[in-house]
Amino acid sequence: MIGAVDDMDALPMSKAQCRQTYLQENGKPYDKIVIGALIFKQNSANGTKILLLKRAAHEDYYPNVFEIPGGKVEESDPTILDAVKREVLEEAGLAVDEVVGTVGSFDYSMEKNITNKEGVQESILSTSLQLNFICHVTTYEVAVNPDEHSEGRFLSRSEIADLSMTDQMRAVVEEGFVWAGGDEVDAVLAKVQGPQERKQSLTRLQSIGFGSS
C-alpha cells in the first residue's frame, strides 16, 4: 500500500516486483505503475524553477494541461530507475544522472470504452500508481516530443500559480518546491484547493519531514 514502502527502494525493482510490493487498499496489484520526474534548476539570479511540460492539444486525457515528465513503466524497462531515465529522455530530451529523493506518490483510476470480441462496447477501469522522484540531469536544454507535449519550461512557484494542472499534480509540484527550498507548509497548502486535497498534501508533507512539531 502507499506509504508502506520507501519509494527510493523501488528504484532497483522490476515492474513486476513493484506491482507486488505496492498494493491497492483491496490488496490487489495496480494495473499500471507510472513514474514522475521532478527536475529543478537553481541559480542565484532566478532562484528555484521546476520543469513542467504542457500536454499536447490532441491528447485524449487532459489536453493542454501542465505536468512533470513521466509515464508508465514498460515491460521492457529492467528497473523503475531505467523507466525514469527513459521517460525523461523521451519526453524532455534530458539525461538523468542521479535520483536524489522522492515526494508523495498517488494513485488514480481511469475508465476507457473498448469493443469486446463480440463487438459490444464496454467500459473497463484501469488503476495506476504514480511514484514521483526528484532527479538531477546532466544538462538543461529541453527538447519535448511533439507527439506528447507542445512545450516544456522551467518555471518558478509564482509562475505556475495560474497554470492548468490537476490537483494531484499541483500537490506533487508544491511538495517538490518544499523539498528543494524548504518553504513553509502553510504556504504550500495555501496553493492546494479543497479540504480533501489539503489533507492528502499535508499527510505527504509530514511523511517527508515537514509540518511535524
CSV table of C-alpha atoms in Angstrom, one decimal:
chain,number,residue,atom,x,y,z
A,1,MET,CA,0.0,0.0,0.0
A,2,ILE,CA,1.1,3.6,-0.5
A,3,GLY,CA,3.3,4.9,2.3
A,4,ALA,CA,4.3,1.4,3.5
A,5,VAL,CA,7.5,1.4,1.4
A,6,ASP,CA,10.3,4.0,1.0
A,7,ASP,CA,9.9,4.9,-2.7
A,8,MET,CA,13.7,5.1,-3.1
A,9,ASP,CA,13.7,1.3,-2.5
A,10,ALA,CA,11.5,0.9,-5.6
A,11,LEU,CA,14.3,2.1,-8.0
A,12,PRO,CA,16.0,-1.2,-8.4
A,13,MET,CA,12.7,-3.1,-8.6
A,14,SER,CA,11.3,-4.5,-11.8
A,15,LYS,CA,7.7,-3.6,-12.8
A,16,ALA,CA,6.5,-7.0,-11.6
A,17,GLN,CA,8.3,-6.6,-8.2
A,18,CYS,CA,6.8,-3.1,-7.9
A,19,ARG,CA,3.3,-4.3,-8.6
A,20,GLN,CA,3.6,-7.0,-5.9
A,21,THR,CA,5.1,-4.6,-3.4
A,22,TYR,CA,2.7,-1.6,-3.8
A,23,LEU,CA,-0.9,-2.9,-3.4
A,24,GLN,CA,-4.2,-1.2,-3.5
A,25,GLU,CA,-6.3,-0.9,-0.4
A,26,ASN,CA,-8.2,-4.0,-1.5
A,27,GLY,CA,-4.9,-6.0,-1.6
A,28,LYS,CA,-4.8,-6.2,-5.4
A,29,PRO,CA,-1.9,-5.0,-7.6
A,30,TYR,CA,-2.3,-1.9,-9.6
A,31,ASP,CA,-2.8,-2.3,-13.3
A,32,LYS,CA,-0.1,0.2,-14.1
A,33,ILE,CA,3.0,1.6,-12.4
A,34,VAL,CA,3.7,5.2,-13.5
A,35,ILE,CA,6.7,7.4,-12.7
A,36,GLY,CA,7.1,11.1,-12.5
A,37,ALA,CA,10.3,13.1,-12.5
A,38,LEU,CA,10.7,16.4,-10.7
A,39,ILE,CA,13.7,18.3,-12.2
A,40,PHE,CA,14.8,21.5,-10.6
A,41,LYS,CA,17.1,24.2,-11.9
A,42,GLN,CA,18.6,26.5,-9.4
A,43,ASN,CA,20.8,29.6,-9.6
A,44,SER,CA,21.3,32.8,-7.6
A,45,ALA,CA,19.7,35.0,-10.2
A,46,ASN,CA,16.5,33.2,-10.9
A,47,GLY,CA,16.0,31.1,-7.8
A,48,THR,CA,14.5,27.6,-8.0
A,49,LYS,CA,12.5,26.5,-11.0
A,50,ILE,CA,10.9,23.2,-11.9
A,51,LEU,CA,10.5,21.7,-15.4
A,52,LEU,CA,6.9,21.4,-16.5
A,53,LEU,CA,5.6,20.1,-19.8
A,54,LYS,CA,2.3,21.1,-21.5
A,55,ARG,CA,0.3,18.1,-22.8
A,56,ALA,CA,-0.4,18.3,-26.5
A,57,ALA,CA,-3.8,19.6,-27.6
A,58,HIS,CA,-4.6,16.3,-29.3
A,59,GLU,CA,-4.2,14.2,-26.2
A,60,ASP,CA,-7.4,12.2,-25.2
A,61,TYR,CA,-6.8,12.9,-21.5
A,62,TYR,CA,-6.1,16.3,-20.0
A,63,PRO,CA,-5.1,18.2,-23.2
A,64,ASN,CA,-3.1,21.4,-22.7
A,65,VAL,CA,-2.6,20.6,-19.0
A,66,PHE,CA,0.8,21.0,-17.4
A,67,GLU,CA,2.6,18.1,-15.7
A,68,ILE,CA,6.1,16.9,-14.8
A,69,PRO,CA,7.8,14.5,-17.2
A,70,GLY,CA,6.8,10.9,-16.7
A,71,GLY,CA,4.8,7.9,-17.9
A,72,LYS,CA,4.0,4.3,-17.4
A,73,VAL,CA,6.7,1.7,-16.7
A,74,GLU,CA,7.0,-0.7,-19.6
A,75,GLU,CA,7.7,-4.4,-19.5
A,76,SER,CA,10.9,-3.7,-21.4
A,77,ASP,CA,12.2,-1.5,-18.5
A,78,PRO,CA,14.6,-3.6,-16.4
A,79,THR,CA,14.0,-1.5,-13.3
A,80,ILE,CA,12.0,1.5,-12.2
A,81,LEU,CA,15.2,3.6,-12.4
A,82,ASP,CA,15.5,2.6,-16.1
A,83,ALA,CA,11.9,3.7,-16.6
A,84,VAL,CA,12.7,7.1,-15.0
A,85,LYS,CA,15.7,7.7,-17.3
A,86,ARG,CA,13.8,6.5,-20.4
A,87,GLU,CA,10.8,8.7,-19.8
A,88,VAL,CA,12.8,11.8,-19.1
A,89,LEU,CA,14.9,11.3,-22.2
A,90,GLU,CA,11.8,10.6,-24.4
A,91,GLU,CA,9.7,13.4,-23.2
A,92,ALA,CA,12.2,16.2,-22.4
A,93,GLY,CA,15.4,15.2,-24.1
A,94,LEU,CA,17.3,15.2,-20.8
A,95,ALA,CA,19.7,12.6,-19.3
A,96,VAL,CA,19.1,11.7,-15.7
A,97,ASP,CA,22.4,11.1,-13.9
A,98,GLU,CA,21.0,10.7,-10.4
A,99,VAL,CA,17.8,10.3,-8.4
A,100,VAL,CA,18.2,12.2,-5.2
A,101,GLY,CA,14.8,11.9,-3.5
A,102,THR,CA,11.1,11.4,-3.7
A,103,VAL,CA,7.8,13.2,-2.9
A,104,GLY,CA,4.4,11.7,-2.3
A,105,SER,CA,3.1,9.0,-4.6
A,106,PHE,CA,-0.6,8.9,-5.6
A,107,ASP,CA,-3.0,6.6,-7.2
A,108,TYR,CA,-5.8,7.1,-9.7
A,109,SER,CA,-8.2,5.2,-11.9
A,110,MET,CA,-9.3,5.8,-15.5
A,111,GLU,CA,-12.3,4.5,-17.4
A,112,LYS,CA,-12.0,3.5,-21.0
A,113,ASN,CA,-14.5,2.3,-23.5
A,114,ILE,CA,-13.5,-0.7,-25.6
A,115,THR,CA,-15.1,-3.0,-28.1
A,116,ASN,CA,-15.0,-6.7,-26.9
A,117,LYS,CA,-14.7,-9.8,-29.0
A,118,GLU,CA,-18.4,-9.9,-29.6
A,119,GLY,CA,-18.4,-6.3,-31.0
A,120,VAL,CA,-20.1,-4.9,-27.9
A,121,GLN,CA,-19.0,-1.6,-26.3
A,122,GLU,CA,-18.0,-2.0,-22.7
A,123,SER,CA,-16.2,0.1,-20.1
A,124,ILE,CA,-13.0,-1.1,-18.3
A,125,LEU,CA,-11.5,0.5,-15.2
A,126,SER,CA,-7.7,0.8,-15.0
A,127,THR,CA,-5.9,1.6,-11.8
A,128,SER,CA,-2.5,3.3,-11.7
A,129,LEU,CA,0.1,4.1,-9.0
A,130,GLN,CA,2.4,7.1,-9.7
A,131,LEU,CA,5.8,7.2,-7.9
A,132,ASN,CA,7.5,10.6,-8.1
A,133,PHE,CA,11.3,11.0,-8.0
A,134,ILE,CA,13.5,14.1,-7.7
A,135,CYS,CA,16.1,13.9,-10.4
A,136,HIS,CA,19.4,15.5,-11.3
A,137,VAL,CA,20.1,15.9,-15.0
A,138,THR,CA,23.3,16.5,-17.0
A,139,THR,CA,22.1,19.5,-18.9
A,140,TYR,CA,19.0,21.7,-19.0
A,141,GLU,CA,18.4,22.0,-22.8
A,142,VAL,CA,14.8,20.8,-23.0
A,143,ALA,CA,13.6,19.2,-26.3
A,144,VAL,CA,10.0,18.0,-26.0
A,145,ASN,CA,8.4,15.2,-28.0
A,146,PRO,CA,5.7,17.0,-30.0
A,147,ASP,CA,3.6,13.7,-30.1
A,148,GLU,CA,3.0,14.2,-26.4
A,149,HIS,CA,3.7,17.8,-25.4
A,150,SER,CA,3.6,21.2,-27.0
A,151,GLU,CA,6.2,22.9,-24.8
A,152,GLY,CA,8.5,22.5,-21.8
A,153,ARG,CA,9.7,25.2,-19.5
A,154,PHE,CA,11.5,25.7,-16.2
A,155,LEU,CA,9.1,27.8,-14.0
A,156,SER,CA,9.1,29.3,-10.6
A,157,ARG,CA,6.4,28.8,-8.0
A,158,SER,CA,4.9,32.2,-8.8
A,159,GLU,CA,4.8,31.3,-12.5
A,160,ILE,CA,2.9,28.1,-12.0
A,161,ALA,CA,0.1,29.6,-9.9
A,162,ASP,CA,-2.3,30.2,-12.8
A,163,LEU,CA,-1.3,27.2,-14.9
A,164,SER,CA,-3.8,24.5,-15.7
A,165,MET,CA,-2.9,21.4,-13.7
A,166,THR,CA,-4.7,18.5,-11.9
A,167,ASP,CA,-5.0,18.9,-8.2
A,168,GLN,CA,-2.8,15.8,-7.6
A,169,MET,CA,-0.1,17.1,-9.9
A,170,ARG,CA,-0.1,20.6,-8.3
A,171,ALA,CA,0.3,19.0,-4.8
A,172,VAL,CA,3.3,17.0,-6.1
A,173,VAL,CA,4.9,20.1,-7.6
A,174,GLU,CA,4.3,22.1,-4.4
A,175,GLU,CA,5.9,19.3,-2.3
A,176,GLY,CA,8.8,19.4,-4.7
A,177,PHE,CA,9.4,23.1,-4.0
A,178,VAL,CA,9.3,22.3,-0.3
A,179,TRP,CA,12.0,19.7,-0.8
A,180,ALA,CA,14.1,22.0,-3.0
A,181,GLY,CA,13.7,25.2,-1.0
A,182,GLY,CA,12.4,24.4,2.5
A,183,ASP,CA,9.2,26.5,2.1
A,184,GLU,CA,6.7,26.6,5.0
A,185,VAL,CA,3.9,24.0,5.0
A,186,ASP,CA,1.2,26.7,5.3
A,187,ALA,CA,2.5,28.4,2.1
A,188,VAL,CA,2.3,25.0,0.3
A,189,LEU,CA,-1.2,24.2,1.5
A,190,ALA,CA,-2.5,27.6,0.5
A,191,LYS,CA,-1.9,26.6,-3.1
A,192,VAL,CA,-3.9,23.4,-2.8
A,193,GLN,CA,-7.6,23.6,-3.4
A,194,GLY,CA,-10.2,21.6,-1.5
A,195,PRO,CA,-10.2,20.1,2.1
A,196,GLN,CA,-9.5,16.5,0.9
A,197,GLU,CA,-6.6,17.6,-1.3
A,198,ARG,CA,-5.2,19.7,1.6
A,199,LYS,CA,-5.4,16.8,3.9
A,200,GLN,CA,-3.7,14.5,1.4
A,201,SER,CA,-1.0,17.1,0.8
A,202,LEU,CA,-0.4,17.6,4.5
A,203,THR,CA,0.0,13.9,5.0
A,204,ARG,CA,2.6,13.7,2.3
A,205,LEU,CA,4.5,16.8,3.6
A,206,GLN,CA,4.6,15.2,7.1
A,207,SER,CA,5.9,12.0,5.6
A,208,ILE,CA,9.0,13.8,4.2
A,209,GLY,CA,9.6,15.7,7.5
A,210,PHE,CA,7.7,18.9,7.2
A,211,GLY,CA,4.9,20.2,9.5
A,212,SER,CA,5.7,17.9,12.4
A,213,SER,CA,6.2,19.5,15.8
